[in-house]
Coordinates of C-alpha atoms in Angstrom, one line a residue:
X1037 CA 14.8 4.5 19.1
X1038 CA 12.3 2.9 21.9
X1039 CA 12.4 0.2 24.1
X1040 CA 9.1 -1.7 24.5
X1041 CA 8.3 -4.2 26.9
X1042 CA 7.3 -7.4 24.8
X1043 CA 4.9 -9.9 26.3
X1044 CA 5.4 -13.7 25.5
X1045 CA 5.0 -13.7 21.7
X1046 CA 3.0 -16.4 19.8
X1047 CA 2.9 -15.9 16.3
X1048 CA -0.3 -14.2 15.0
X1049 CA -2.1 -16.8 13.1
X1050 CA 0.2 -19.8 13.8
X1051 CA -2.8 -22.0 14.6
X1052 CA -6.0 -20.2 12.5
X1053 CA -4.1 -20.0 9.6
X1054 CA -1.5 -23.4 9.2
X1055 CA -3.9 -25.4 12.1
X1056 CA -0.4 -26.2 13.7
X1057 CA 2.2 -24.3 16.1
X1058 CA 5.7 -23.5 14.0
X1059 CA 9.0 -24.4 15.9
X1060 CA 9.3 -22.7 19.4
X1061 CA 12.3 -20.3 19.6
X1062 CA 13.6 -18.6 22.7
X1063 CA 12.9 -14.4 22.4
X1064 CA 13.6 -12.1 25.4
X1065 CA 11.1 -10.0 27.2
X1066 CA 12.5 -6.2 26.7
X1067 CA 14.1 -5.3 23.4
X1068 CA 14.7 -2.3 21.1
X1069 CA 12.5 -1.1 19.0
X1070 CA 13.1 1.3 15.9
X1071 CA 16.0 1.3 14.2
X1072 CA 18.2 -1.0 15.5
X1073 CA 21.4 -0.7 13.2
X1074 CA 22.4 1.4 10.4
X1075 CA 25.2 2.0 8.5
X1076 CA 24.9 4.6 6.4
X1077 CA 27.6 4.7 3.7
X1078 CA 26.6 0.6 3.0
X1079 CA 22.8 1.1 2.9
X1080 CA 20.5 1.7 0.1
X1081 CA 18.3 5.1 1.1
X1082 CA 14.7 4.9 0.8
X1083 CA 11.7 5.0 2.5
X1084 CA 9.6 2.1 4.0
X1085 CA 5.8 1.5 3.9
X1086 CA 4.0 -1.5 5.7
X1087 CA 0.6 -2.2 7.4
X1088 CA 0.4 -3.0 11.5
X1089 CA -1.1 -5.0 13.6
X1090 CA -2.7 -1.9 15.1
X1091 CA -4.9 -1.7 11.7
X1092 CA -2.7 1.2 10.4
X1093 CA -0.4 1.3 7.1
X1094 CA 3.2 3.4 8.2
X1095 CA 5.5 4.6 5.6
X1096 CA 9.0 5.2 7.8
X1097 CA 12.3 7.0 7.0
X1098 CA 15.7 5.4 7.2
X1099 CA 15.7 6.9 10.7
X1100 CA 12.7 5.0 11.7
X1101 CA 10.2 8.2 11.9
X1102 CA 6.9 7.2 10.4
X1103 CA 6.8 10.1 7.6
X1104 CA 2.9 9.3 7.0
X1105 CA 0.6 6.6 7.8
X1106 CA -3.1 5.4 6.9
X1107 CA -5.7 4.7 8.8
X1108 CA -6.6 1.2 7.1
X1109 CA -4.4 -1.7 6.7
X1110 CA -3.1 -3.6 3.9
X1111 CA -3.1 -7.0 2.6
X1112 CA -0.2 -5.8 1.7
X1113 CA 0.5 -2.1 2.5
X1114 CA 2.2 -0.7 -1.1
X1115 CA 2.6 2.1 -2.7
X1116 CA 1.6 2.0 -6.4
X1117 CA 4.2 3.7 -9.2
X1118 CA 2.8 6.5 -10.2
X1119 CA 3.4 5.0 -13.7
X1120 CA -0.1 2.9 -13.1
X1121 CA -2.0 5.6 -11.7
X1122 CA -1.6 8.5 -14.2
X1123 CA 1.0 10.4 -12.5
X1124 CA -0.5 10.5 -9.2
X1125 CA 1.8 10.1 -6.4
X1126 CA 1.1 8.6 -3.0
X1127 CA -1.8 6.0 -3.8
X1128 CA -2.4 3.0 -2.1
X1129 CA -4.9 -0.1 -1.9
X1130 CA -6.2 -0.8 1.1
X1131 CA -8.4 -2.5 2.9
X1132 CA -11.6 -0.3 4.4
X1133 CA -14.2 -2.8 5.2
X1134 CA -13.8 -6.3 6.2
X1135 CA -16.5 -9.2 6.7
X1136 CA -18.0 -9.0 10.1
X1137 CA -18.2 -12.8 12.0
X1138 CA -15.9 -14.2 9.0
X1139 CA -13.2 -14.1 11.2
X1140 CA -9.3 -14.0 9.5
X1141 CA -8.8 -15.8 6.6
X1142 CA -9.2 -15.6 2.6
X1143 CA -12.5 -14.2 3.6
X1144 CA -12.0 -11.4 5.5
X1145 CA -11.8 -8.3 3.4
X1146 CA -15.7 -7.0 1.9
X1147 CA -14.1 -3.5 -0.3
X1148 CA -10.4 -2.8 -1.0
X1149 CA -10.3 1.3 -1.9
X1150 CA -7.5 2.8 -3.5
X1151 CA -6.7 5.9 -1.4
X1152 CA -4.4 9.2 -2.4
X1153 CA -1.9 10.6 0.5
X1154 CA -4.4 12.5 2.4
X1155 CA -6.4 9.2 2.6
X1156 CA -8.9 10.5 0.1
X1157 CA -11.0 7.8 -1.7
X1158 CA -9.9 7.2 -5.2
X1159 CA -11.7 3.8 -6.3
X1160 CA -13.1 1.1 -4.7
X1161 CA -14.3 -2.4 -5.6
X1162 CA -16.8 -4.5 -3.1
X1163 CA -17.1 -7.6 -5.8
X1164 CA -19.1 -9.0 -8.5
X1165 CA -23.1 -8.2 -7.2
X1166 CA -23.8 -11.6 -5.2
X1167 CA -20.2 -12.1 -4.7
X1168 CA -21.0 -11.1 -0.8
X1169 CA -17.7 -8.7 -1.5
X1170 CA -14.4 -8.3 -2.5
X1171 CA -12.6 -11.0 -0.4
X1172 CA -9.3 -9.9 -1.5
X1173 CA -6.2 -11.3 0.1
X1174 CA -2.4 -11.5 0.2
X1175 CA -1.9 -9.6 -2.7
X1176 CA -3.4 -6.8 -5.5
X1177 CA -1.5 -5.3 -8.5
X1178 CA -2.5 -2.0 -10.4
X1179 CA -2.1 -2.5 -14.1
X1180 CA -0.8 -0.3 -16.9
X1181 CA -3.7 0.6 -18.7
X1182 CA -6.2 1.3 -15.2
X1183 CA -7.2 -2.5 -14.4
X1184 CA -6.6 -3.8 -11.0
X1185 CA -5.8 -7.5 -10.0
X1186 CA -7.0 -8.5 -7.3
X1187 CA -6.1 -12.1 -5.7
X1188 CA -9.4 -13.2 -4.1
X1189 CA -11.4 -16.1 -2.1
X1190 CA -13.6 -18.7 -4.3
X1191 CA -16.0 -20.8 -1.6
X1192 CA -17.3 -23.8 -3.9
X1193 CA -16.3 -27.9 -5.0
X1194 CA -13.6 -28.8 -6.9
X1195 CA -13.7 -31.7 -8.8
X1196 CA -10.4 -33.0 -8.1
X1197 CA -10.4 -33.1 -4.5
X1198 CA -13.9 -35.5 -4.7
X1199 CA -16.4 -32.3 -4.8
X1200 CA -15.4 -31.5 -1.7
X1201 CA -16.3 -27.4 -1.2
X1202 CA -13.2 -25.7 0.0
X1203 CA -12.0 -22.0 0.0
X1204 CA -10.0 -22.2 -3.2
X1205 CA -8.6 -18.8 -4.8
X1206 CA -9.3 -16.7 -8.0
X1207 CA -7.4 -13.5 -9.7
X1208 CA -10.0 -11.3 -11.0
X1209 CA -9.3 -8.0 -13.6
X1210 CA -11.3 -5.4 -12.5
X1211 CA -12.2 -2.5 -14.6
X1212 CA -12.2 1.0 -13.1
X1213 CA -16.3 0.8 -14.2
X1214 CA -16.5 -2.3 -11.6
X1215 CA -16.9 -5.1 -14.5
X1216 CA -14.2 -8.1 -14.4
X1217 CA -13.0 -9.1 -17.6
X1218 CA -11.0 -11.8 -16.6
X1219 CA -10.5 -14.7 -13.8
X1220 CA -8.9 -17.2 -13.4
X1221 CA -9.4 -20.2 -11.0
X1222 CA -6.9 -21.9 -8.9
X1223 CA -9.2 -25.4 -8.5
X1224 CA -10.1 -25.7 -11.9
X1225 CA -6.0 -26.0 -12.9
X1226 CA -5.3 -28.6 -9.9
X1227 CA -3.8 -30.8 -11.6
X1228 CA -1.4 -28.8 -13.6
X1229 CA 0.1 -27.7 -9.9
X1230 CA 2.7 -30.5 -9.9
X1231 CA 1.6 -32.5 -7.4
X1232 CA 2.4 -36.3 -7.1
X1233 CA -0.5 -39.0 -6.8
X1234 CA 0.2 -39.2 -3.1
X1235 CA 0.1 -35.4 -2.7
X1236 CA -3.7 -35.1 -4.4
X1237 CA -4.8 -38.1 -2.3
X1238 CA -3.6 -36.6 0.9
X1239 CA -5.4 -33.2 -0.1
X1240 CA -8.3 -34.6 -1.3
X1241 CA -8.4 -36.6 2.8
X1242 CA -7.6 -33.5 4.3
X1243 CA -10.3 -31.5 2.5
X1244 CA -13.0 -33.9 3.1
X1245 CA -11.9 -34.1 6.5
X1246 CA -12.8 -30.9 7.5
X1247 CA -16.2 -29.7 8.6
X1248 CA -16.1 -26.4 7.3
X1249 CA -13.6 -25.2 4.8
X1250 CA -9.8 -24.2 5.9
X1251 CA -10.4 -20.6 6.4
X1252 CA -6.8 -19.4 5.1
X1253 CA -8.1 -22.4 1.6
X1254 CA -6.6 -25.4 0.6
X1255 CA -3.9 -24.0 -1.2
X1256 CA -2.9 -20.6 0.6
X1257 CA -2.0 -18.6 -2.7
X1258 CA -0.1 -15.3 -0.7
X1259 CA 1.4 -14.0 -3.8
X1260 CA 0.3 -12.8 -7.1
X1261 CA 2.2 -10.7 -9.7
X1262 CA 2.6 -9.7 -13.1
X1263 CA 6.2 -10.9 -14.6
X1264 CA 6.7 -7.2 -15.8
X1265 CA 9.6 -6.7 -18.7
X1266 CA 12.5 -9.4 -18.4
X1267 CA 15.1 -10.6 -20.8
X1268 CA 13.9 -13.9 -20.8
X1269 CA 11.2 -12.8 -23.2
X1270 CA 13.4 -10.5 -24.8
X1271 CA 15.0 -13.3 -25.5
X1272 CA 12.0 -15.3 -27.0
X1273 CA 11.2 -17.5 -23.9
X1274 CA 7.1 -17.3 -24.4
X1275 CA 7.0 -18.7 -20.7
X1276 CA 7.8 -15.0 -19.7
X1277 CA 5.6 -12.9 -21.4
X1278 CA 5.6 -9.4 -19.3
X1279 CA 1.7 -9.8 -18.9
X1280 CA 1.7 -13.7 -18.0
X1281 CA 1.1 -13.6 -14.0
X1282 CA 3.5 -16.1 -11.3
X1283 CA 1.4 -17.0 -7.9
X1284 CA 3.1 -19.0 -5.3
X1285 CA 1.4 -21.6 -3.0
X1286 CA 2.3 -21.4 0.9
X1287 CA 1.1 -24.7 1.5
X1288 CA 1.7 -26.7 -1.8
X1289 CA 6.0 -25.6 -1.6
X1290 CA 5.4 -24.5 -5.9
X1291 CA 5.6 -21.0 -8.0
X1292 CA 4.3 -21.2 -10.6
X1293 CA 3.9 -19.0 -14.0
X1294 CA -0.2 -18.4 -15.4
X1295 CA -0.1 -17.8 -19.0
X1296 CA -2.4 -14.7 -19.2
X1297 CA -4.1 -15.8 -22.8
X1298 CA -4.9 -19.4 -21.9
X1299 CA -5.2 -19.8 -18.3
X1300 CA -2.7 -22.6 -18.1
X1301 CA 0.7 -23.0 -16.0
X1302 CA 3.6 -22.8 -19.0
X1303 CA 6.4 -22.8 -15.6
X1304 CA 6.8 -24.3 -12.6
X1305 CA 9.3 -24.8 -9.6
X1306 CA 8.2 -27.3 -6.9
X1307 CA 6.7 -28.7 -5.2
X1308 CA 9.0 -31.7 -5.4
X1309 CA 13.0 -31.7 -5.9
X1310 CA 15.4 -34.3 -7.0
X1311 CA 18.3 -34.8 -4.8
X1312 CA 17.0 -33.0 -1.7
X1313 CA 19.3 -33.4 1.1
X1314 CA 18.4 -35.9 3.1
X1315 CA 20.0 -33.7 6.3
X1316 CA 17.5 -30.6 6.0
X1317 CA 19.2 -28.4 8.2
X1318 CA 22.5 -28.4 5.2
X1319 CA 19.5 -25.9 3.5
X1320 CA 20.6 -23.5 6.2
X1321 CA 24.0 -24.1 6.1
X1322 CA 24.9 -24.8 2.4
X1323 CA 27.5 -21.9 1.1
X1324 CA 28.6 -23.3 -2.2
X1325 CA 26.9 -21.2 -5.1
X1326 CA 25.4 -22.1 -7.5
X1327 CA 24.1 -24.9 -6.6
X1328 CA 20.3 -26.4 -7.9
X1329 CA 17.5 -25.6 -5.3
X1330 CA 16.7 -28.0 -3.1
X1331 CA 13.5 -27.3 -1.6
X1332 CA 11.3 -24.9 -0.7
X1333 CA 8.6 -24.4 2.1
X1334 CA 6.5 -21.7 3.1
X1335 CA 7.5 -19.6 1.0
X1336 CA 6.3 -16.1 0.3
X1337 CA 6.7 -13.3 -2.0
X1338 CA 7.9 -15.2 -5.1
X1339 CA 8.5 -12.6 -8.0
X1340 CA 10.9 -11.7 -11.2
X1341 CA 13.5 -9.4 -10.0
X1342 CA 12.7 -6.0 -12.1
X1343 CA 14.4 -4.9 -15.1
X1344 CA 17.5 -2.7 -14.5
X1345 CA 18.4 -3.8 -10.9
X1346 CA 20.5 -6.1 -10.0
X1347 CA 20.2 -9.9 -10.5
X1348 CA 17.1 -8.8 -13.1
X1349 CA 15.2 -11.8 -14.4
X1350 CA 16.0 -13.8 -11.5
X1351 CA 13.0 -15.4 -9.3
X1352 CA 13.1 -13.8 -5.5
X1353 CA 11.6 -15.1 -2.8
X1354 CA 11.7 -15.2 0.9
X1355 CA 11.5 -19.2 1.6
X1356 CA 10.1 -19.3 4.9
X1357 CA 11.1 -23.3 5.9
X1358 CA 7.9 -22.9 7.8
X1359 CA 5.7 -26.7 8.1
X1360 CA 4.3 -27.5 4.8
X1361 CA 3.3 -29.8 1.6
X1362 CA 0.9 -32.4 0.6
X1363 CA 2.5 -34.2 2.6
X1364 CA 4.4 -31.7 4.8
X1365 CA 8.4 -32.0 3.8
X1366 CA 11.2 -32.2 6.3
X1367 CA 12.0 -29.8 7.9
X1368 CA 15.4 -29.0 9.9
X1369 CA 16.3 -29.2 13.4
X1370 CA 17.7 -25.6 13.5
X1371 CA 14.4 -24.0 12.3
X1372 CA 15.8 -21.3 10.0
X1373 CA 14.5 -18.7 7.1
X1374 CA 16.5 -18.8 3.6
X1375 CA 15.7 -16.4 1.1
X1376 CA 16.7 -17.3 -2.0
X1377 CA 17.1 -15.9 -5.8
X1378 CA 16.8 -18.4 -8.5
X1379 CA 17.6 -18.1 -12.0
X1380 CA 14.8 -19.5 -13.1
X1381 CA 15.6 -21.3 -16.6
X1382 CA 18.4 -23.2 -15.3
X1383 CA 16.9 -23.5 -11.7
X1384 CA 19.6 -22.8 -9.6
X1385 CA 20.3 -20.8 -6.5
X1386 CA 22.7 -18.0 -7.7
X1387 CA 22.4 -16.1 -4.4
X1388 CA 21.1 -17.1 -0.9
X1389 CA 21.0 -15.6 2.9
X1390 CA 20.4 -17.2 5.7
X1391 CA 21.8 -16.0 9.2
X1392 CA 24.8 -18.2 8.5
X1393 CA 25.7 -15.5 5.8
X1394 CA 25.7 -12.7 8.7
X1395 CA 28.2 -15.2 10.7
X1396 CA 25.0 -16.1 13.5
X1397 CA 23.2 -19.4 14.2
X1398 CA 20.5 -20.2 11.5
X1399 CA 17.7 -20.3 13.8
X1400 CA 18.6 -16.2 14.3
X1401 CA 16.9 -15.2 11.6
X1402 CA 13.3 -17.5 11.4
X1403 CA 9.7 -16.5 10.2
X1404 CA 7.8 -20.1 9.6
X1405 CA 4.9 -17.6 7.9
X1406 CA 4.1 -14.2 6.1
X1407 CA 7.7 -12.0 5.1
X1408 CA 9.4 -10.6 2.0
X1409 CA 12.1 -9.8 -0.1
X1410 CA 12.6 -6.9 -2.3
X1411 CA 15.7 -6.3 -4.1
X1412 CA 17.3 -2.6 -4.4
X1413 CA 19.5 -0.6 -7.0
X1414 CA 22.5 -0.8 -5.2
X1415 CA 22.6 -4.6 -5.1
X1416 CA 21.6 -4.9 -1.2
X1417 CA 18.1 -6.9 -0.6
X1418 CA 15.3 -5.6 1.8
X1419 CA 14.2 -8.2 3.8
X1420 CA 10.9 -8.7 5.7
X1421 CA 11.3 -11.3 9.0
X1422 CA 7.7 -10.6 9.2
X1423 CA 6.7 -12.6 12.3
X1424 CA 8.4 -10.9 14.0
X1425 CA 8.1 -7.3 13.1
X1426 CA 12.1 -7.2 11.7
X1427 CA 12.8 -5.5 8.7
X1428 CA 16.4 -4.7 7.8
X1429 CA 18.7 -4.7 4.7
X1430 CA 21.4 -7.0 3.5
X1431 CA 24.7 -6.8 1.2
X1432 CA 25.2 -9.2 -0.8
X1433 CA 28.0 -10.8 1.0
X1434 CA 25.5 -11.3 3.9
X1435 CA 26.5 -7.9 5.9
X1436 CA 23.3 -6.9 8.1
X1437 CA 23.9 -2.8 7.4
X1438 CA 20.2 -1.7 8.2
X1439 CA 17.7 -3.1 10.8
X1440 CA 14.2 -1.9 12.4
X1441 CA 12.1 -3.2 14.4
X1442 CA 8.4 -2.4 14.7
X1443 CA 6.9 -0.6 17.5
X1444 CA 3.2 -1.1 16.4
X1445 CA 1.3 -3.8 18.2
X1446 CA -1.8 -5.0 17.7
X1447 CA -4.4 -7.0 19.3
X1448 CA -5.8 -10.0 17.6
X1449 CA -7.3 -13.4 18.1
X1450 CA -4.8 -16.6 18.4
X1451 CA -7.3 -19.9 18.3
X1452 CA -9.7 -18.1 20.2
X1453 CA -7.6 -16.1 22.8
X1454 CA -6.7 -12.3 22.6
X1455 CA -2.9 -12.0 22.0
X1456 CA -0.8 -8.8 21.1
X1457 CA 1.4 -9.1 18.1
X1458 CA 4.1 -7.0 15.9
X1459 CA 3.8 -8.8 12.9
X1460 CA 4.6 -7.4 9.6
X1461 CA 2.8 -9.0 6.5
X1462 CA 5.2 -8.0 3.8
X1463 CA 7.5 -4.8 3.8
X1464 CA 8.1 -2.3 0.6
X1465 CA 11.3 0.1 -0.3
X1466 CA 9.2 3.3 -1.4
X1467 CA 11.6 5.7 -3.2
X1468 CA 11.1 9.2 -2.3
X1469 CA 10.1 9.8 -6.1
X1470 CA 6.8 8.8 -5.7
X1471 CA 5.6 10.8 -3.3
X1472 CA 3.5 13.9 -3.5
X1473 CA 5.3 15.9 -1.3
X1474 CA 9.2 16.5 -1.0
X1475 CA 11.1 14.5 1.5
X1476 CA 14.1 12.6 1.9
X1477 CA 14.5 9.3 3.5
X1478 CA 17.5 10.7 5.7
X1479 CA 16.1 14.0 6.3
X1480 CA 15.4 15.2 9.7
X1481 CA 10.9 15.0 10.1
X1482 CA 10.3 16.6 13.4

């Protein structure tokens, strides 16, 4: 455990990525770093890997030593089953060139390589020659048989927001050989996304408003995931076929499901709700379960809960409440995070947490951008307060019986001006299974 001294902290990309400040909350100056809290006989054991702000990918113990790092970041920082890479244990994709004077954004990455444990090149993919590189963001997946999706940045018009050219966002299948043999593109299903008349026209204004293209795009896709194996298809729900792929919109409040064969959305949650409390700050408070969801915004990290853990089948995500919508929603006076798990046929909340479930204020546990949520065998829930660098696990009567804080800092630019930041895109629980070497998460490694 370290103690850091923490200059003021503005969130990383609070005004180049949303083009507006989130809710200002109170933090102190000098804090503890590292692990924080842990009680052992309650936790789930496991390691955990995430990229820095200091450019680095860490994978940690459950004593908070960093067992192994990278030297590239992330977008994110995960560890790939070595049931997708041919046995191999210890690969990642990462980020190992980026687009120089792009800036941060959608654009930002020019070749994502997948590397071994050593750091050892394995693959790498630079985009489609012309494509002016990769631009991968906010999320990648490894296939079964070798393929790699990869959620990417698409510069061009789109017909529904008046022709006006915008950074929308595509999932390419990319072949070990380099060729993709399928995309998809978000712009050309607009208008299956949900949104209401008045939602279109106010993105359609906004876009041709702007005098270059919203560098994090329109729609701010930050997640992108195969279903996998669920019961609902087992069950002879089409909507859920393993291979069909659910994306979630940061901006636009929806999740939605891609059907892999035709392109089209066959599911969707958001990005309007009947019967939405009219007193937003009950979303934080609300204890009653189930209950139908009521909103979402912000949200990140939307995906099926695998099969054999549990709450399998059931929709996770880490609902940040952070300002957005077409138009934005209300948002509470307590600015709080929820993260939620839906069932996602009947649509309601079956579990929630919120600091209210940990007996503190709401606004104690808030991240109005990036995070995650990851649930683990023994029924407790990894969670990611990504702005600010927290990651700690939960019971699932709300009991806070793991917490670390990130050390790593990094300097980056903040509308202009050089700031230092902790932030933590998205966090993964890494079982010691899957790496090349033997270790174990509780295991003294010094």
């Amino acid at each position: 455990m370290t103690c850091s001294l923490r200059s003021v902290f503005v969130p990383l990309f609070a005004l180049g990525m949303f083009g507006f400040f989130p809710a200002a909350h109170a933090i102190p100056s000098v804090f503890q770093t590292g692990v924080t809290l842990d009680k052992p006989e309650k936790t789930y054991d496991s390691f955990v890997m995430f990229s820095g702000p200091d450019g680095l990918t860490h994978l940690i113990d459950m004593t908070g030593h960093e067992v192994h790092q990278w030297a590239h970041p992330g977008l994110p920082g995960a560890m790939m089953d070595p049931a997708v890479t041919k046995g191999a244990k210890g690969h990642t994709l990462l980020q190992t060139a980026s687009l120089a004077g792009e800036g941060a954004g959608v654009t930002g990455n020019r070749t994502i390589s997948e590397v071994d444990w050593d750091g050892h090149e394995v693959w790498r993919w630079s985009g489609a020659p012309g494509s002016g590189g990769a631009r991968q963001n906010h999320d990648w997946a490894r296939l079964a048989n070798g393929n790699t999706l990869v959620l990417a940045a698409l510069t061009h018009p789109v017909a529904l927001l008046g022709g006006a050219t915008v950074n929308d966002q595509v999932i390419e299948e990319v072949a070990p050989d380099g060729h993709v043999i399928w995309r998809w593109e978000a712009g050309s299903h607009l208008g299956e996304f949900g949104l209401s008349a008045a939602g279109l026209a106010y993105l359609k204004e906004e876009a041709s408003q702007k005098s270059e293209p919203d560098a994090w795009g329109y729609l701010e896709i930050n997640d992108m995931q195969p279903l996998g194996s669920n019961h609902w298809f087992d069950g002879g729900d089409q909507r859920f076929r393993p291979d069909n792929i659910m994306i979630d919109s940061r901006k636009g409040n929806f999740v939605l499901i891609i059907d892999r064969n035709t392109g089209h959305v066959v599911w969707r949650l958001g990005p309007d709700f009947p019967g939405t409390p009219h007193d937003a700050d009950l979303r934080l408070t609300q204890l009653r379960l189930p209950r139908p969801v009521d909103q979402i915004s912000g949200q990140h990290n939307a995906h099926l809960i695998p099969k054999g853990l549990p709450g399998a089948g059931n929709l996770l995500l880490f609902d940040d409440q952070g300002p957005a919508g077409f138009p934005r929603v209300a948002l509470g006076v307590y600015g709080g995070s929820r993260v939620l798990e839906i069932n996602p046929v009947t649509r309601q909340i079956v579990w929630d947490y919120t600091a209210v479930r940990s007996g503190l204020p709401a606004w104690t546990f808030y991240s109005s951008f990036v995070s995650s949520a990851q649930r683990l065998a023994n029924g407790n829930t990894l969670i990611d307060e990504g702005m600010n660098g927290r990651i700690f696990q939960v019971t699932p009567d709300g009991e806070v019986v793991w917490e670390y804080v990130s050390p790593y800092r990094g300097t980056q630019s903040f509308g202009g001006v050089p700031v230092r930041s902790m932030l933590v895109y998205r966090a993964q629980a890494v079982p010691a299974e899957w790496l090349p070497i033997p270790l174990a998460p509780r295991a003294p490694t010094r």
